[in-house]
mmCIF file of C-alpha atoms and ligand atoms in Angstrom:
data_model
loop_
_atom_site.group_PDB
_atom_site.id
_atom_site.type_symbol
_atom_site.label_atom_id
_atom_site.label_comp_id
_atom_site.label_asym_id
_atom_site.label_seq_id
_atom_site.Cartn_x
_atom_site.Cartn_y
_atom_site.Cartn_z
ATOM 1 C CA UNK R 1 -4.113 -17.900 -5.138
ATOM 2 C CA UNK R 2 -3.021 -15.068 -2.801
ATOM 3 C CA UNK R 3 -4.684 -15.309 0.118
ATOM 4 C CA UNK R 4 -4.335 -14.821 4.189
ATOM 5 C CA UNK R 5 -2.705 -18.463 4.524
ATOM 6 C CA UNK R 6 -0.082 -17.162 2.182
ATOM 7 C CA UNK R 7 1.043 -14.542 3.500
ATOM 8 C CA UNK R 8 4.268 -15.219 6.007
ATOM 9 C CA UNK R 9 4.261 -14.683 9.396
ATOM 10 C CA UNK R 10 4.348 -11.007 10.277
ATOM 11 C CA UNK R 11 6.097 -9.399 13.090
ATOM 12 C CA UNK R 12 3.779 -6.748 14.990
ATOM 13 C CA UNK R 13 5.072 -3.038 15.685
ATOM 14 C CA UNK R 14 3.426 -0.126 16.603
ATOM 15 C CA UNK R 15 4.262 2.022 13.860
ATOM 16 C CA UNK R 16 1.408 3.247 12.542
ATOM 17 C CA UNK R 17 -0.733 2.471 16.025
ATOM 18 C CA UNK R 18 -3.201 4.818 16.173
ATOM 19 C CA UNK R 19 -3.746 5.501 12.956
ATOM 20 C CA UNK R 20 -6.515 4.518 10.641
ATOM 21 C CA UNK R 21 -6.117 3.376 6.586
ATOM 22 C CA UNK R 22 -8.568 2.794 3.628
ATOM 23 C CA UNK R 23 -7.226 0.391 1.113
ATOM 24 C CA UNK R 24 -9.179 0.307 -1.737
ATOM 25 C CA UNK R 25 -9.439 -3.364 -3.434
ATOM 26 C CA UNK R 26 -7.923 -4.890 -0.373
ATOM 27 C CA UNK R 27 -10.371 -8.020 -0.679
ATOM 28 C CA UNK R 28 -7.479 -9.814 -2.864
ATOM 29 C CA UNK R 29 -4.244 -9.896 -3.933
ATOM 30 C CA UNK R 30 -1.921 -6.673 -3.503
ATOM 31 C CA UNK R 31 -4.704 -4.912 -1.190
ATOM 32 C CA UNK R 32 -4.899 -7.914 0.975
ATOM 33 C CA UNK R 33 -1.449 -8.086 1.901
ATOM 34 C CA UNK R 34 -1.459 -4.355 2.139
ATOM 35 C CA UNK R 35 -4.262 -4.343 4.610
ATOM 36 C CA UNK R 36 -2.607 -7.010 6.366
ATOM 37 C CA UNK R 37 0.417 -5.028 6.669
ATOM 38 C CA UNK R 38 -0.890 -1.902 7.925
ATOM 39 C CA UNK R 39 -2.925 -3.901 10.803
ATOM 40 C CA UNK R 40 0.260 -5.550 11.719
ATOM 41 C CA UNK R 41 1.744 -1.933 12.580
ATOM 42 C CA UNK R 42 -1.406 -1.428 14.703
ATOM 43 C CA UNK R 43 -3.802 0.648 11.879
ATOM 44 C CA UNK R 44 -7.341 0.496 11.967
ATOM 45 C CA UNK R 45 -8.116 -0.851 8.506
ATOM 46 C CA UNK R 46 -10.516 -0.357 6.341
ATOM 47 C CA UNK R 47 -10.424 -3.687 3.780
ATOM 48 C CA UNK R 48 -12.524 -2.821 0.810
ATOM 49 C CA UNK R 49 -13.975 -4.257 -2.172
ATOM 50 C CA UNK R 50 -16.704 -5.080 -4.712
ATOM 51 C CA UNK R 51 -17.261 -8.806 -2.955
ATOM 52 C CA UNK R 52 -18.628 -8.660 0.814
ATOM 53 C CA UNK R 53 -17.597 -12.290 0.791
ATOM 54 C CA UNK R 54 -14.202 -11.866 -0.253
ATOM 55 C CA UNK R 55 -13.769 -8.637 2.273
ATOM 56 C CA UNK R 56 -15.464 -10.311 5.151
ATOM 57 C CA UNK R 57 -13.128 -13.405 4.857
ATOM 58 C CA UNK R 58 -9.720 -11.173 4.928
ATOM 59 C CA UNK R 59 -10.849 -8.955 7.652
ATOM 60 C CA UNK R 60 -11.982 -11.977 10.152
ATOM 61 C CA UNK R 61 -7.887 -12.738 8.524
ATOM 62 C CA UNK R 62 -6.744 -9.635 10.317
ATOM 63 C CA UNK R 63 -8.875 -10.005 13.633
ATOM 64 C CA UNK R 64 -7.491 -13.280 14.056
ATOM 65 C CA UNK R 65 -3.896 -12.557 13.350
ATOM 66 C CA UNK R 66 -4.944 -9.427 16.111
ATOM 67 C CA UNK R 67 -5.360 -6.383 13.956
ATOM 68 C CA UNK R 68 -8.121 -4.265 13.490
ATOM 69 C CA UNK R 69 -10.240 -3.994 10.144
ATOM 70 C CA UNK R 70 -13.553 -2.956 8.907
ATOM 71 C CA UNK R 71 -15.272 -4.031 5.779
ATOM 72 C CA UNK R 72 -16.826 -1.117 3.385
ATOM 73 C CA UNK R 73 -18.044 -2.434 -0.049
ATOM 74 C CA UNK R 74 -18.567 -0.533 -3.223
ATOM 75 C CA UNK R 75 -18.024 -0.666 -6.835
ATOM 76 C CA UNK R 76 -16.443 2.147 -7.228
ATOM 77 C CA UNK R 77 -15.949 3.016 -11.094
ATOM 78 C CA UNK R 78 -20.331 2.934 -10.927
ATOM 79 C CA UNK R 79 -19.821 6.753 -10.636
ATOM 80 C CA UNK R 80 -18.186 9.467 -8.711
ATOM 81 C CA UNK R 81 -20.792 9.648 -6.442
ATOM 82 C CA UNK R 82 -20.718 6.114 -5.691
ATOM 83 C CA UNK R 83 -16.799 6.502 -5.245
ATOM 84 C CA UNK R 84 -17.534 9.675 -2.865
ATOM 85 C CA UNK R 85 -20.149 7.595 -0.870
ATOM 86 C CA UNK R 86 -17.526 5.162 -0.395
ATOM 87 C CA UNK R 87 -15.299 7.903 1.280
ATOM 88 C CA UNK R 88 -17.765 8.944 3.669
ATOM 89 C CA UNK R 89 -18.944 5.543 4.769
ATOM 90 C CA UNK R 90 -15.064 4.294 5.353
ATOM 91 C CA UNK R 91 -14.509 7.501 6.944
ATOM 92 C CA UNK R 92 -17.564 6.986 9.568
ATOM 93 C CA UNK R 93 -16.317 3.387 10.220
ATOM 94 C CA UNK R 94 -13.315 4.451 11.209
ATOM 95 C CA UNK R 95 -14.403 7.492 13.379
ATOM 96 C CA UNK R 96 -14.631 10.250 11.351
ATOM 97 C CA UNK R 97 -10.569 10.942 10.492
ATOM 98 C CA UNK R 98 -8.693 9.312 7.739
ATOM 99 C CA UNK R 99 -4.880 9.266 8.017
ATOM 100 C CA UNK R 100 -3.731 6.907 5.326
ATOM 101 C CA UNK R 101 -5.531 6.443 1.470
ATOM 102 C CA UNK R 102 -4.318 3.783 -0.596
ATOM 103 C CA UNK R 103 -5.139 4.212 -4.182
ATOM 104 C CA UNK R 104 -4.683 0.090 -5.008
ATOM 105 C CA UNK R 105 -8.281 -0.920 -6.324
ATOM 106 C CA UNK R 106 -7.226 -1.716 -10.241
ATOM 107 C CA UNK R 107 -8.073 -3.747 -13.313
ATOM 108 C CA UNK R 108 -5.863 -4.966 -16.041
ATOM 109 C CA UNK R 109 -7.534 -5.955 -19.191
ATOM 110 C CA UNK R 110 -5.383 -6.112 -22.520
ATOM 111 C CA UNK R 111 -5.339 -6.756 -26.007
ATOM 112 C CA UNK R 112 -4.614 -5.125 -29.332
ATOM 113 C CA UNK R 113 -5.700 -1.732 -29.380
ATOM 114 C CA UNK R 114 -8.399 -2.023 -32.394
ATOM 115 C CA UNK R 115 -9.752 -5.112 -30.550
ATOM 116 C CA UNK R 116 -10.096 -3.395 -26.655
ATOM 117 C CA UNK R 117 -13.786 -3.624 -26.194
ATOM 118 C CA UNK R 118 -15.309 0.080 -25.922
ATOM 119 C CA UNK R 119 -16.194 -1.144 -22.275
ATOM 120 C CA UNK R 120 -12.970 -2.185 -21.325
ATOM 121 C CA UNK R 121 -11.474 1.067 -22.063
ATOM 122 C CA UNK R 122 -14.750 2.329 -20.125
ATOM 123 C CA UNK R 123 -13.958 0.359 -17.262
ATOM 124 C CA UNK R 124 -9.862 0.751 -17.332
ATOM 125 C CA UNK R 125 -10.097 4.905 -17.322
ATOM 126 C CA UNK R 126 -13.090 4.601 -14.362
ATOM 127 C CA UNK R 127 -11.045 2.404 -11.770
ATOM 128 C CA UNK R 128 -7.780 3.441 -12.655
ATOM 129 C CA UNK R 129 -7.436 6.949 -13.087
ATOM 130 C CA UNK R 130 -11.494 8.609 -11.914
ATOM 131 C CA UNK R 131 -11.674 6.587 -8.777
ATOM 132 C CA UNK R 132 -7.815 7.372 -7.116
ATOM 133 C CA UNK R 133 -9.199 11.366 -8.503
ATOM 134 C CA UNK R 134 -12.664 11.191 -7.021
ATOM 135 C CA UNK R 135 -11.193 9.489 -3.001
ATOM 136 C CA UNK R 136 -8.255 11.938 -3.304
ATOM 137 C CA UNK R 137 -10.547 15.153 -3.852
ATOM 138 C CA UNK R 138 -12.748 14.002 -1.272
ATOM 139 C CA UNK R 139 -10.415 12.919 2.116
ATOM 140 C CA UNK R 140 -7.119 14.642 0.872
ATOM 141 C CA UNK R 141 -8.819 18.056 2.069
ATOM 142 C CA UNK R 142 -9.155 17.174 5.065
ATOM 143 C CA UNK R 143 -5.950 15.611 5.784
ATOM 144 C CA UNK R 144 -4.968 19.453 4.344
ATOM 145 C CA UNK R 145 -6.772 20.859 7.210
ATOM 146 C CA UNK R 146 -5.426 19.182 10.094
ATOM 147 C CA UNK R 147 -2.055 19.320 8.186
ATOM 148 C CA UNK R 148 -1.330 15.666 8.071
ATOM 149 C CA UNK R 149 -1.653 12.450 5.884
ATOM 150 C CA UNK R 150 -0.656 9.965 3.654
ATOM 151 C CA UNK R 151 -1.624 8.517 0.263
ATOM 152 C CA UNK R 152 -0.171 5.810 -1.434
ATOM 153 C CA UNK R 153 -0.859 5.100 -5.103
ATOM 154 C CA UNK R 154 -0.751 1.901 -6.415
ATOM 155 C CA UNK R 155 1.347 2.281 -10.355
ATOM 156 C CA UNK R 156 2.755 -0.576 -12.297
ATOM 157 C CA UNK R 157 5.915 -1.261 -13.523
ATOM 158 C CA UNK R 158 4.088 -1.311 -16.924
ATOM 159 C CA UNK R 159 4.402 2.380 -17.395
ATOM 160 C CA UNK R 160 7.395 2.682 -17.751
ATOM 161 C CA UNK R 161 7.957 -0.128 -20.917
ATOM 162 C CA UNK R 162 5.858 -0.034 -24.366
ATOM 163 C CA UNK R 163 4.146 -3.267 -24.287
ATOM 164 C CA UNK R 164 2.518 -4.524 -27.669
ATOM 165 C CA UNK R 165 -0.959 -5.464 -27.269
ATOM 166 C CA UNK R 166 -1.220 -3.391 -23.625
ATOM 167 C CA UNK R 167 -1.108 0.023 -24.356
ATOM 168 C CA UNK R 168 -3.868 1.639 -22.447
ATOM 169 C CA UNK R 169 -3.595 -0.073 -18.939
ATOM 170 C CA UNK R 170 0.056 0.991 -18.474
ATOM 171 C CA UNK R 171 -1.064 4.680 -19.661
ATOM 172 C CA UNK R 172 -3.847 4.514 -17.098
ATOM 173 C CA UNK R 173 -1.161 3.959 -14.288
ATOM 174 C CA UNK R 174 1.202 6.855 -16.372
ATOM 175 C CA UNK R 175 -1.657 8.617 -15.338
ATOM 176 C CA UNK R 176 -1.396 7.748 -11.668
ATOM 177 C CA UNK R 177 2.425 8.278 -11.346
ATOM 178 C CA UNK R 178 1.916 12.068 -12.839
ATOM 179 C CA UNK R 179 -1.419 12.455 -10.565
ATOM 180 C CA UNK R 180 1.212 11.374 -7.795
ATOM 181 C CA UNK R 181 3.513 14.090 -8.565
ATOM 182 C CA UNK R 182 0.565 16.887 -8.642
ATOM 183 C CA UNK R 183 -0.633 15.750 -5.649
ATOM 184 C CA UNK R 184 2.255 16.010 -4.046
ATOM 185 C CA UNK R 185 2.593 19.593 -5.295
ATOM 186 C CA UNK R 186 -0.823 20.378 -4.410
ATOM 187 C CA UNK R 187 -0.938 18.586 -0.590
ATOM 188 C CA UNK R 188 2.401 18.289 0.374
ATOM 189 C CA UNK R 189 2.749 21.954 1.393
ATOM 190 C CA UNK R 190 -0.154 20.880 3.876
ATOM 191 C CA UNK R 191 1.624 18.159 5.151
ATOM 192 C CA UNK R 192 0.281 15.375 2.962
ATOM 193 C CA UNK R 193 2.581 13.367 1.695
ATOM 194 C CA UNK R 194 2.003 11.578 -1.561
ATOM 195 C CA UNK R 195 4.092 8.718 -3.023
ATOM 196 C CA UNK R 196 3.079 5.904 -4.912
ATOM 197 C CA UNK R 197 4.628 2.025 -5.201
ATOM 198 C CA UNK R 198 5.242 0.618 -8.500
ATOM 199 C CA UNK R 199 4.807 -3.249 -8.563
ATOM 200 C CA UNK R 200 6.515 -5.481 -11.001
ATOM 201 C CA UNK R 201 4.990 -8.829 -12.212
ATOM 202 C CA UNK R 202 3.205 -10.224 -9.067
ATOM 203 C CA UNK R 203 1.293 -13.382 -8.356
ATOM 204 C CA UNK R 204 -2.700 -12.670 -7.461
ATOM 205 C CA UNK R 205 -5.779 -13.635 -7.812
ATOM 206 C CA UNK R 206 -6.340 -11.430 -10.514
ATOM 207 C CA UNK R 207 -3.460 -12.727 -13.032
ATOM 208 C CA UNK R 208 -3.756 -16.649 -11.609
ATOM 209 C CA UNK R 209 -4.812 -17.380 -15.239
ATOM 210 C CA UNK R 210 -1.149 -15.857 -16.396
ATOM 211 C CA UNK R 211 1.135 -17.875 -14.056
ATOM 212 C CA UNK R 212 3.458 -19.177 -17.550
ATOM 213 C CA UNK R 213 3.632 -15.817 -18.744
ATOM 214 C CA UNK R 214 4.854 -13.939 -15.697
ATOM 215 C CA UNK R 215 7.193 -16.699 -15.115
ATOM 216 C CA UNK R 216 8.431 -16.198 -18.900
ATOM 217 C CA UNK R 217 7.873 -12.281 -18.054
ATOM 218 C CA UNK R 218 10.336 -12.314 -14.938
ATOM 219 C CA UNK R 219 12.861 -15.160 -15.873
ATOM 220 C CA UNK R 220 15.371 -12.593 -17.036
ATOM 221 C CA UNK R 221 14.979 -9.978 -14.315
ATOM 222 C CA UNK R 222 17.511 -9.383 -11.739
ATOM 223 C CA UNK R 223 14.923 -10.983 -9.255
ATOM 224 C CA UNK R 224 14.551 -13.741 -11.678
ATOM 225 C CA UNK R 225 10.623 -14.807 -10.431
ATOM 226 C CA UNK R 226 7.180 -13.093 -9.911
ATOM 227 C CA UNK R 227 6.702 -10.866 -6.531
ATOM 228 C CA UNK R 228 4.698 -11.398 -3.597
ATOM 229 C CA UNK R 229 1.984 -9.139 -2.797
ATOM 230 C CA UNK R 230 3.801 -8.712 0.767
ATOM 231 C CA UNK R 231 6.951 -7.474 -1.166
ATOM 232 C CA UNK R 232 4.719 -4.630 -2.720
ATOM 233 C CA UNK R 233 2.593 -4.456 1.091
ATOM 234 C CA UNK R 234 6.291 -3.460 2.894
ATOM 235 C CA UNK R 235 6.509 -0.470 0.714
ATOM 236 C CA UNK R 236 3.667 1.123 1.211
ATOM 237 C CA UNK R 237 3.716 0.390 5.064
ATOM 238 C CA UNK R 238 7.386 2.435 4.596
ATOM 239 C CA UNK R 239 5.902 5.248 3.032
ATOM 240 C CA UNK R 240 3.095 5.128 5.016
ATOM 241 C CA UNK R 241 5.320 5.695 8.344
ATOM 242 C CA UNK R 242 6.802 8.891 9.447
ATOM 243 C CA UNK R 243 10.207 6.952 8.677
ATOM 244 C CA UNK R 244 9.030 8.452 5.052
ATOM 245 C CA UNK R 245 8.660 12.012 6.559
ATOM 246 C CA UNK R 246 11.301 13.325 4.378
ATOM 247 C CA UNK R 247 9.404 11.638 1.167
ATOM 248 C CA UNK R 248 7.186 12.947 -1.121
ATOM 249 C CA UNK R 249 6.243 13.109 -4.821
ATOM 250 C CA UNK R 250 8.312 9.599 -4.879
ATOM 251 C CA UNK R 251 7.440 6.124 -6.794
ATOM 252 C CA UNK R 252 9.251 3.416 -5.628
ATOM 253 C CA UNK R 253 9.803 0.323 -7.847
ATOM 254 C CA UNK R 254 9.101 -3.140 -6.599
ATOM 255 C CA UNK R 255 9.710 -4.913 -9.393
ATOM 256 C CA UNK R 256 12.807 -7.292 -9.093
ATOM 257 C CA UNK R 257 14.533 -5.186 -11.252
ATOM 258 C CA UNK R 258 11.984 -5.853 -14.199
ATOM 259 C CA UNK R 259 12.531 -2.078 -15.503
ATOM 260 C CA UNK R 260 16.126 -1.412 -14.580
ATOM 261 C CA UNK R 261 17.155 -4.165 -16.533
ATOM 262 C CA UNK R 262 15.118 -4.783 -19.289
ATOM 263 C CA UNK R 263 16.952 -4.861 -22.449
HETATM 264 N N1 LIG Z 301 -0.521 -8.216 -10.077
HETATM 265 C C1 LIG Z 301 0.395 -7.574 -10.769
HETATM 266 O O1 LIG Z 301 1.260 -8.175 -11.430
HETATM 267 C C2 LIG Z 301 0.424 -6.062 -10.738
HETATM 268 C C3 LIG Z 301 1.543 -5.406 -11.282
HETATM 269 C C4 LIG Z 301 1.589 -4.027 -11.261
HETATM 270 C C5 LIG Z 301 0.535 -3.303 -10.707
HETATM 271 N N2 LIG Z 301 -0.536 -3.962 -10.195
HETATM 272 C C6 LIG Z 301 -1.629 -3.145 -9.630
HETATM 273 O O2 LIG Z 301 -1.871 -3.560 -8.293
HETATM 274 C C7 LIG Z 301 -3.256 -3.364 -7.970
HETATM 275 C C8 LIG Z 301 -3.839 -4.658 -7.410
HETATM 276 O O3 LIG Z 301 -3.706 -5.684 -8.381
HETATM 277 P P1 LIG Z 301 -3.953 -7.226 -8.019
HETATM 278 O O4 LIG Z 301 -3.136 -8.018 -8.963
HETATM 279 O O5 LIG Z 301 -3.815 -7.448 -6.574
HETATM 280 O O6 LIG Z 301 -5.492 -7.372 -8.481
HETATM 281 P P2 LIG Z 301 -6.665 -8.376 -8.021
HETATM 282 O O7 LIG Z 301 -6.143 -9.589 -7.328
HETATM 283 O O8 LIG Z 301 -7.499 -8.568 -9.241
HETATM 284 O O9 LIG Z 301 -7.468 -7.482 -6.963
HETATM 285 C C9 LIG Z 301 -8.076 -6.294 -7.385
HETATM 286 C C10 LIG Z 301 -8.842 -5.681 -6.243
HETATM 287 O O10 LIG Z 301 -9.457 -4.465 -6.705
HETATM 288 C C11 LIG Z 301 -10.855 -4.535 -6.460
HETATM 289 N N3 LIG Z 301 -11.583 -3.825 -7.519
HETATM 290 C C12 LIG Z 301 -11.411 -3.905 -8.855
HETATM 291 N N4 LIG Z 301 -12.285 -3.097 -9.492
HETATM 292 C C13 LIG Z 301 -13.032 -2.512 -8.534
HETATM 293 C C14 LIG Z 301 -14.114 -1.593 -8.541
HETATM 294 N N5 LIG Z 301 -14.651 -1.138 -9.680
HETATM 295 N N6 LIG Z 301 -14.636 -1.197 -7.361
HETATM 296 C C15 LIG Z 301 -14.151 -1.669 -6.207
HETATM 297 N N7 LIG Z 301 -13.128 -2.543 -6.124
HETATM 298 C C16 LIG Z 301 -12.585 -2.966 -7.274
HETATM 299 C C17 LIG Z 301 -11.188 -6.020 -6.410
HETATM 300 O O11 LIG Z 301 -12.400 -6.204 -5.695
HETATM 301 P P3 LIG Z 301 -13.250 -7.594 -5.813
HETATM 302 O O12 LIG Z 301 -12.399 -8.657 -5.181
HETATM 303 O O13 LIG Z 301 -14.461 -7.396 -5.052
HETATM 304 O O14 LIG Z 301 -13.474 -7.816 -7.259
HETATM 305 C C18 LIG Z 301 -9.959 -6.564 -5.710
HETATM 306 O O15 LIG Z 301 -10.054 -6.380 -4.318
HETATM 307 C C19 LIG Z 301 -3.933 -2.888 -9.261
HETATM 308 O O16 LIG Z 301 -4.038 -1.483 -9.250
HETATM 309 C C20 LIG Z 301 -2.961 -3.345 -10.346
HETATM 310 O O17 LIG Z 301 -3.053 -2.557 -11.512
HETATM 311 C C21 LIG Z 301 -0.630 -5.322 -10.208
#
């Protein structure tokens, strides 16, 4: 399982000192590492997620590797108020100003597409595409006002392949590259810049059960193996930086090469 103890060692910078971050779903897998990241380059975190428990335990993670988190919980596909609750409270916890969103809270369920139960698809079209709509409508207007801000969405390298038996999780992160692009049309002018990071295959809690098949999945990749959630964390710590400045409406793949070379 992904968790602090697995992470490596990370160097600490400065980069994004100052600053403060919501990661949504950062109380496992890619979101862990991600807030983990972010602290590391001096951000004031805010590690989310449904679990207190799970939250709790990764930011006392952060404090003790010497970065700075706060825990908000929420379920946020319960409804877009519950999703723009969650915006306000992170906001206040962080002092009122939110300079980096990341869009990473997700689900994955699959099957064949007669057999998806009516609440999966429910549940898929809530977290993955309403939630990233509901946070960005209500903090990207403010970033617009003081003319500066970054949001990261979280895509898959799934989009980009027909899979049989997963057809509407990839479309719900299809959905979250073109909302990247809009975005970026809409808030960039403003100076917010929107990219997003597409992961390949990668090791978490939330595909533990799966280990054989992304092995199988990834064996004939240039990378040749499953990613790390930290491999997926360094990108979005990139775009989250003003090294990025020049960068927006971008997705950049971390997937070992899964897409490039699939034949
Ligand atoms: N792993 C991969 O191979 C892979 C590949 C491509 C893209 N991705 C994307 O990367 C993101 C993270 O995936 P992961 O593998 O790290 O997943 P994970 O280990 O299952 O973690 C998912 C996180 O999202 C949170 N979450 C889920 N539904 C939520 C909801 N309704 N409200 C609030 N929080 C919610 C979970 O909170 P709780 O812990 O409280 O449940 C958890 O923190 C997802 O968007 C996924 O689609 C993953």
């Amino acid at each position: 399982m992904t968790s602090s103890s697995s992470l490596p060692v990370l160097s600490h910078d400065d980069r994004l000192a100052g600053r403060t971050a919501i990661v949504t779903g950062s109380s496992s897998g890619i979101g862990e590492a991600i807030a983990h990241v972010l602290a590391a380059s001096g951000a004031h975190v805010v590690v989310h997620g449904r679990s207190a428990e799970r939250a709790d335990r990764v930011a006392a993670a952060i404090a003790e590797r010497g970065g700075r988190a706060s825990v908000v919980i929420g379920d946020l596909a319960e409804s877009p108020a519950a999703a723009r609750a969650f915006a306000e409270r992170a906001t206040d916890v962080v002092g009122g100003r939110v300079d980096i969103l990341v869009n990473n809270a997700g689900i994955f369920p699959t099957g064949p597409t007669a057999d998806l139960p009516d609440e999966d698809v429910t549940a898929l079209l809530a977290t993955n595409i309403r939630v990233p709509h509901d946070l960005v409508g209500a903090l990207a207007p403010a970033m617009a006002e003081r003319g500066v801000g970054v949001i990261v969405n979280i895509t898959s390298w799934m989009a980009n392949v027909g899979t049989p038996g997963v057809a509407l999780y990839p479309a719900t992160k299809a959905a979250l590259d073109h909302l990247t692009i809009a975005w970026a049309a809409e808030y960039g002018p403003s100076g917010v810049r929107v990219n997003a990071v597409a992961p390949g295959a990668t090791l978490t809690p939330g595909n533990a059960d799966a280990v054989a098949i992304l092995d199988a999945m990834t064996a004939g990749a240039p990378a040749g193996k499953p990613g790390r959630p930290v491999d997926i964390a360094f990108a979005v710590r990139y775009l989250a930086s003003d090294e990025a400045a020049y960068v927006h409406g971008a997705t950049i793949d971390v997937d070992g090469g899964i897409v490039a070379a699939r034949v």
